[in-house]
């Protein structure tokens, strides 16, 4: 519970191994095996405007608790126009506010790129978690006719119960952007250096190809855009 009326629902993801990437996407090649050695929690939904406001109200960092610009005032829509840097402040405040409820060694974080794709694929190997092709009934993207964000959970969940992993808003991850290697990896955390952070999942303004499980977006950590939001992870460090 973030407050008396706002909850942050999370789902447990078991550890495991999967094939990360897609050979047809230049930035997501080569496909390589990734093992996640520890389970983690991940938000069932993208962080909503109501959830963001409940954590950020009263912050002393000169950040708006209601940053969404074009679609502000829609409590159940994903928050957007938040930078990667803004989210670090959100996470610090969330961890402080929930400190009495958090086990030692655990914290709220952005998921790594590998954790995000693992949860998005949810055991599938196709381009999307529902299959090889996309239709407007699957997700909110440029062909859906909405031309804006939609309420979190407006489309069917993936096989593990996560909503809107494809479309609605891009979701920032913890990782710096870097090219993939072909070798198997365990618990990868992205490039060791670099100016860009990675977003995943596509958005309401992007074509269906950008919603593929392996598709990658990258930008500077200070960028704010009406198509970029995030999803919260919770894990043992």
mmCIF file of C-alpha atoms in Angstrom:
data_model
loop_
_atom_site.group_PDB
_atom_site.id
_atom_site.type_symbol
_atom_site.label_atom_id
_atom_site.label_comp_id
_atom_site.label_asym_id
_atom_site.label_seq_id
_atom_site.Cartn_x
_atom_site.Cartn_y
_atom_site.Cartn_z
ATOM 1 C CA UNK A 1 0.000 0.000 0.000
ATOM 2 C CA UNK A 2 1.451 3.362 -1.048
ATOM 3 C CA UNK A 3 -1.319 5.164 0.799
ATOM 4 C CA UNK A 4 -4.887 4.504 1.916
ATOM 5 C CA UNK A 5 -6.185 4.290 -1.646
ATOM 6 C CA UNK A 6 -3.200 3.445 -3.886
ATOM 7 C CA UNK A 7 -1.517 0.049 -4.116
ATOM 8 C CA UNK A 8 1.564 -1.174 -5.983
ATOM 9 C CA UNK A 9 0.835 -4.720 -7.138
ATOM 10 C CA UNK A 10 3.824 -6.918 -7.913
ATOM 11 C CA UNK A 11 4.304 -10.459 -9.209
ATOM 12 C CA UNK A 12 7.063 -12.914 -8.330
ATOM 13 C CA UNK A 13 9.297 -14.105 -11.184
ATOM 14 C CA UNK A 14 11.151 -17.373 -10.677
ATOM 15 C CA UNK A 15 14.833 -17.609 -11.661
ATOM 16 C CA UNK A 16 15.592 -19.307 -14.967
ATOM 17 C CA UNK A 17 17.342 -19.306 -18.337
ATOM 18 C CA UNK A 18 16.059 -17.890 -21.632
ATOM 19 C CA UNK A 19 17.220 -16.817 -25.080
ATOM 20 C CA UNK A 20 17.559 -13.030 -25.106
ATOM 21 C CA UNK A 21 17.419 -10.909 -28.243
ATOM 22 C CA UNK A 22 16.155 -11.371 -31.788
ATOM 23 C CA UNK A 23 18.327 -11.829 -34.861
ATOM 24 C CA UNK A 24 15.981 -9.764 -37.080
ATOM 25 C CA UNK A 25 16.573 -6.669 -34.907
ATOM 26 C CA UNK A 26 20.057 -5.235 -35.407
ATOM 27 C CA UNK A 27 20.293 -3.726 -31.921
ATOM 28 C CA UNK A 28 19.008 -6.971 -30.352
ATOM 29 C CA UNK A 29 21.423 -9.357 -32.060
ATOM 30 C CA UNK A 30 22.991 -11.771 -31.541
ATOM 31 C CA UNK A 31 20.575 -13.980 -29.644
ATOM 32 C CA UNK A 32 22.315 -15.280 -26.524
ATOM 33 C CA UNK A 33 21.445 -17.385 -23.506
ATOM 34 C CA UNK A 34 20.907 -15.546 -20.236
ATOM 35 C CA UNK A 35 20.531 -17.107 -16.805
ATOM 36 C CA UNK A 36 18.896 -15.144 -14.008
ATOM 37 C CA UNK A 37 20.088 -16.823 -10.845
ATOM 38 C CA UNK A 38 17.705 -15.081 -8.441
ATOM 39 C CA UNK A 39 13.982 -14.532 -8.548
ATOM 40 C CA UNK A 40 12.589 -11.009 -8.327
ATOM 41 C CA UNK A 41 9.352 -9.097 -8.080
ATOM 42 C CA UNK A 42 8.125 -6.869 -10.896
ATOM 43 C CA UNK A 43 5.199 -4.496 -11.118
ATOM 44 C CA UNK A 44 2.080 -6.109 -12.518
ATOM 45 C CA UNK A 45 1.386 -2.815 -14.302
ATOM 46 C CA UNK A 46 3.356 0.187 -15.479
ATOM 47 C CA UNK A 47 3.613 2.811 -12.725
ATOM 48 C CA UNK A 48 0.466 4.914 -12.906
ATOM 49 C CA UNK A 49 0.014 8.623 -12.394
ATOM 50 C CA UNK A 50 -1.680 7.952 -9.041
ATOM 51 C CA UNK A 51 1.190 5.762 -7.847
ATOM 52 C CA UNK A 52 3.827 8.264 -8.906
ATOM 53 C CA UNK A 53 2.003 11.116 -7.221
ATOM 54 C CA UNK A 54 1.585 9.171 -3.981
ATOM 55 C CA UNK A 55 5.366 8.738 -3.716
ATOM 56 C CA UNK A 56 6.559 12.068 -5.109
ATOM 57 C CA UNK A 57 4.204 14.481 -3.351
ATOM 58 C CA UNK A 58 6.277 16.692 -1.100
ATOM 59 C CA UNK A 59 9.646 15.904 -2.700
ATOM 60 C CA UNK A 60 12.380 18.479 -2.175
ATOM 61 C CA UNK A 61 14.042 17.900 -5.545
ATOM 62 C CA UNK A 62 11.905 20.419 -7.463
ATOM 63 C CA UNK A 63 10.190 17.613 -9.382
ATOM 64 C CA UNK A 64 6.499 17.707 -10.162
ATOM 65 C CA UNK A 65 4.466 14.955 -8.543
ATOM 66 C CA UNK A 66 2.178 15.158 -11.594
ATOM 67 C CA UNK A 67 4.667 15.282 -14.508
ATOM 68 C CA UNK A 68 2.462 13.790 -17.213
ATOM 69 C CA UNK A 69 1.882 16.577 -19.704
ATOM 70 C CA UNK A 70 -0.613 15.848 -22.441
ATOM 71 C CA UNK A 71 -2.505 13.193 -20.463
ATOM 72 C CA UNK A 72 -2.270 14.563 -16.926
ATOM 73 C CA UNK A 73 -5.131 13.943 -14.502
ATOM 74 C CA UNK A 74 -5.755 10.319 -15.518
ATOM 75 C CA UNK A 75 -4.936 8.414 -12.332
ATOM 76 C CA UNK A 76 -4.937 4.938 -13.908
ATOM 77 C CA UNK A 77 -2.894 5.771 -16.978
ATOM 78 C CA UNK A 78 0.865 5.209 -16.884
ATOM 79 C CA UNK A 79 2.885 8.163 -15.723
ATOM 80 C CA UNK A 80 5.025 9.563 -18.537
ATOM 81 C CA UNK A 81 7.329 12.500 -19.165
ATOM 82 C CA UNK A 82 9.628 11.103 -16.485
ATOM 83 C CA UNK A 83 13.356 10.788 -17.077
ATOM 84 C CA UNK A 84 15.602 7.973 -15.925
ATOM 85 C CA UNK A 85 17.112 10.466 -13.476
ATOM 86 C CA UNK A 86 13.664 11.381 -12.124
ATOM 87 C CA UNK A 87 12.961 7.716 -11.485
ATOM 88 C CA UNK A 88 16.067 7.377 -9.318
ATOM 89 C CA UNK A 89 14.573 9.997 -7.008
ATOM 90 C CA UNK A 90 11.219 8.191 -7.078
ATOM 91 C CA UNK A 91 12.923 4.939 -6.095
ATOM 92 C CA UNK A 92 14.896 6.580 -3.296
ATOM 93 C CA UNK A 93 11.708 8.052 -1.872
ATOM 94 C CA UNK A 94 9.798 4.782 -2.265
ATOM 95 C CA UNK A 95 12.516 2.841 -0.462
ATOM 96 C CA UNK A 96 12.582 5.418 2.332
ATOM 97 C CA UNK A 97 8.809 5.476 2.684
ATOM 98 C CA UNK A 98 8.608 1.681 2.790
ATOM 99 C CA UNK A 99 11.748 1.116 4.875
ATOM 100 C CA UNK A 100 9.784 -0.415 7.723
ATOM 101 C CA UNK A 101 8.305 -3.021 5.384
ATOM 102 C CA UNK A 102 11.399 -3.968 3.376
ATOM 103 C CA UNK A 103 13.490 -7.014 4.389
ATOM 104 C CA UNK A 104 17.200 -6.411 4.885
ATOM 105 C CA UNK A 105 19.077 -6.434 1.586
ATOM 106 C CA UNK A 106 16.013 -5.836 -0.574
ATOM 107 C CA UNK A 107 15.051 -2.660 -2.422
ATOM 108 C CA UNK A 108 12.794 -1.195 -5.069
ATOM 109 C CA UNK A 109 14.708 -0.764 -8.343
ATOM 110 C CA UNK A 110 14.359 -0.539 -12.067
ATOM 111 C CA UNK A 111 14.628 -4.036 -13.580
ATOM 112 C CA UNK A 112 17.672 -4.850 -15.653
ATOM 113 C CA UNK A 113 17.153 -5.220 -19.367
ATOM 114 C CA UNK A 114 17.474 -9.002 -19.048
ATOM 115 C CA UNK A 115 14.973 -9.168 -16.202
ATOM 116 C CA UNK A 116 12.547 -7.042 -18.196
ATOM 117 C CA UNK A 117 12.760 -9.192 -21.339
ATOM 118 C CA UNK A 118 12.531 -12.410 -19.324
ATOM 119 C CA UNK A 119 9.293 -11.198 -17.701
ATOM 120 C CA UNK A 120 7.975 -9.863 -21.013
ATOM 121 C CA UNK A 121 8.571 -13.128 -22.851
ATOM 122 C CA UNK A 122 7.050 -15.084 -19.968
ATOM 123 C CA UNK A 123 8.364 -18.373 -21.296
ATOM 124 C CA UNK A 124 7.627 -17.650 -24.964
ATOM 125 C CA UNK A 125 10.105 -17.549 -27.849
ATOM 126 C CA UNK A 126 7.993 -15.717 -30.449
ATOM 127 C CA UNK A 127 8.405 -12.065 -31.438
ATOM 128 C CA UNK A 128 5.613 -11.077 -29.036
ATOM 129 C CA UNK A 129 4.442 -12.861 -25.917
ATOM 130 C CA UNK A 130 1.192 -13.796 -27.695
ATOM 131 C CA UNK A 131 2.720 -14.948 -30.998
ATOM 132 C CA UNK A 132 4.527 -13.981 -34.189
ATOM 133 C CA UNK A 133 2.390 -11.050 -35.338
ATOM 134 C CA UNK A 134 0.575 -8.100 -33.783
ATOM 135 C CA UNK A 135 -3.000 -6.827 -34.069
ATOM 136 C CA UNK A 136 -4.693 -3.742 -32.637
ATOM 137 C CA UNK A 137 -6.502 -5.930 -30.115
ATOM 138 C CA UNK A 138 -3.156 -6.954 -28.559
ATOM 139 C CA UNK A 139 -1.714 -3.647 -27.375
ATOM 140 C CA UNK A 140 -1.734 0.139 -27.599
ATOM 141 C CA UNK A 141 0.526 1.252 -30.477
ATOM 142 C CA UNK A 142 0.402 3.598 -33.445
ATOM 143 C CA UNK A 143 -2.132 1.528 -35.386
ATOM 144 C CA UNK A 144 -4.538 1.159 -32.457
ATOM 145 C CA UNK A 145 -6.304 4.441 -33.220
ATOM 146 C CA UNK A 146 -6.047 5.837 -29.682
ATOM 147 C CA UNK A 147 -3.143 8.216 -30.376
ATOM 148 C CA UNK A 148 -2.567 8.500 -26.626
ATOM 149 C CA UNK A 149 -1.927 6.389 -23.545
ATOM 150 C CA UNK A 150 -4.611 4.069 -22.197
ATOM 151 C CA UNK A 151 -5.420 2.911 -18.685
ATOM 152 C CA UNK A 152 -2.957 0.368 -17.304
ATOM 153 C CA UNK A 153 -4.299 -3.143 -17.810
ATOM 154 C CA UNK A 154 -6.569 -2.246 -20.716
ATOM 155 C CA UNK A 155 -5.249 -5.171 -22.797
ATOM 156 C CA UNK A 156 -4.788 -8.841 -21.962
ATOM 157 C CA UNK A 157 -1.928 -9.863 -19.677
ATOM 158 C CA UNK A 158 0.996 -11.964 -20.862
ATOM 159 C CA UNK A 159 1.265 -15.632 -19.761
ATOM 160 C CA UNK A 160 2.816 -14.647 -16.412
ATOM 161 C CA UNK A 161 0.184 -12.044 -15.619
ATOM 162 C CA UNK A 162 2.009 -8.824 -16.549
ATOM 163 C CA UNK A 163 0.058 -6.109 -18.346
ATOM 164 C CA UNK A 164 1.243 -3.692 -21.038
ATOM 165 C CA UNK A 165 4.730 -5.111 -21.410
ATOM 166 C CA UNK A 166 4.057 -4.402 -25.084
ATOM 167 C CA UNK A 167 3.003 -0.849 -25.921
ATOM 168 C CA UNK A 168 1.347 2.028 -24.048
ATOM 169 C CA UNK A 169 4.654 3.604 -22.923
ATOM 170 C CA UNK A 170 8.302 2.691 -23.241
ATOM 171 C CA UNK A 171 9.682 1.504 -19.906
ATOM 172 C CA UNK A 172 13.065 2.596 -18.611
ATOM 173 C CA UNK A 173 15.362 -0.173 -17.367
ATOM 174 C CA UNK A 174 18.416 0.049 -15.127
ATOM 175 C CA UNK A 175 20.960 -0.721 -17.846
ATOM 176 C CA UNK A 176 23.244 1.406 -19.944
ATOM 177 C CA UNK A 177 22.923 0.695 -23.653
ATOM 178 C CA UNK A 178 25.523 -1.552 -25.227
ATOM 179 C CA UNK A 179 25.832 -4.164 -27.960
ATOM 180 C CA UNK A 180 25.182 -7.802 -27.127
ATOM 181 C CA UNK A 181 27.818 -10.512 -27.069
ATOM 182 C CA UNK A 182 27.125 -14.018 -28.331
ATOM 183 C CA UNK A 183 28.289 -15.822 -25.204
ATOM 184 C CA UNK A 184 26.044 -17.076 -22.441
ATOM 185 C CA UNK A 185 25.675 -14.683 -19.520
ATOM 186 C CA UNK A 186 24.488 -14.874 -15.923
ATOM 187 C CA UNK A 187 22.722 -11.897 -14.338
ATOM 188 C CA UNK A 188 23.896 -9.308 -16.908
ATOM 189 C CA UNK A 189 23.597 -5.648 -15.980
ATOM 190 C CA UNK A 190 24.287 -3.907 -19.281
ATOM 191 C CA UNK A 191 27.274 -1.956 -20.514
ATOM 192 C CA UNK A 192 29.852 -0.832 -17.968
ATOM 193 C CA UNK A 193 29.875 2.708 -19.358
ATOM 194 C CA UNK A 194 28.009 4.851 -21.834
ATOM 195 C CA UNK A 195 25.767 7.897 -22.156
ATOM 196 C CA UNK A 196 22.455 6.132 -22.820
ATOM 197 C CA UNK A 197 19.969 4.143 -20.748
ATOM 198 C CA UNK A 198 17.682 1.495 -22.221
ATOM 199 C CA UNK A 199 13.914 1.527 -22.554
ATOM 200 C CA UNK A 200 11.784 -1.443 -23.541
ATOM 201 C CA UNK A 201 8.335 -2.356 -24.791
ATOM 202 C CA UNK A 202 7.346 0.244 -27.374
ATOM 203 C CA UNK A 203 4.661 2.877 -26.942
ATOM 204 C CA UNK A 204 1.334 4.214 -28.177
ATOM 205 C CA UNK A 205 3.094 6.336 -30.827
ATOM 206 C CA UNK A 206 5.437 3.659 -32.219
ATOM 207 C CA UNK A 207 4.739 0.965 -34.856
ATOM 208 C CA UNK A 208 4.020 -2.613 -33.945
ATOM 209 C CA UNK A 209 7.552 -3.764 -34.734
ATOM 210 C CA UNK A 210 8.828 -1.665 -31.831
ATOM 211 C CA UNK A 211 6.656 -3.668 -29.435
ATOM 212 C CA UNK A 212 8.526 -6.939 -30.002
ATOM 213 C CA UNK A 213 9.832 -8.559 -26.818
ATOM 214 C CA UNK A 214 13.447 -7.969 -27.865
ATOM 215 C CA UNK A 215 13.093 -4.399 -29.209
ATOM 216 C CA UNK A 216 15.303 -1.790 -27.591
ATOM 217 C CA UNK A 217 15.105 1.975 -27.179
ATOM 218 C CA UNK A 218 17.880 4.119 -25.777
ATOM 219 C CA UNK A 219 18.263 7.766 -24.813
ATOM 220 C CA UNK A 220 20.065 10.014 -22.385
ATOM 221 C CA UNK A 221 18.964 9.634 -18.751
ATOM 222 C CA UNK A 222 17.698 13.221 -18.553
ATOM 223 C CA UNK A 223 15.220 12.938 -21.452
ATOM 224 C CA UNK A 224 11.502 13.299 -20.712
ATOM 225 C CA UNK A 225 8.917 12.289 -23.300
ATOM 226 C CA UNK A 226 5.161 11.670 -23.429
ATOM 227 C CA UNK A 227 5.841 8.112 -24.562
ATOM 228 C CA UNK A 228 8.242 7.029 -21.796
ATOM 229 C CA UNK A 229 7.343 5.667 -18.350
ATOM 230 C CA UNK A 230 8.539 2.777 -16.202
ATOM 231 C CA UNK A 231 7.759 -0.347 -14.192
ATOM 232 C CA UNK A 232 9.152 -1.034 -10.720
ATOM 233 C CA UNK A 233 11.145 -4.077 -9.651
ATOM 234 C CA UNK A 234 11.808 -5.322 -6.119
ATOM 235 C CA UNK A 235 14.715 -7.618 -5.450
ATOM 236 C CA UNK A 236 17.520 -8.695 -3.161
ATOM 237 C CA UNK A 237 20.754 -6.858 -3.897
#
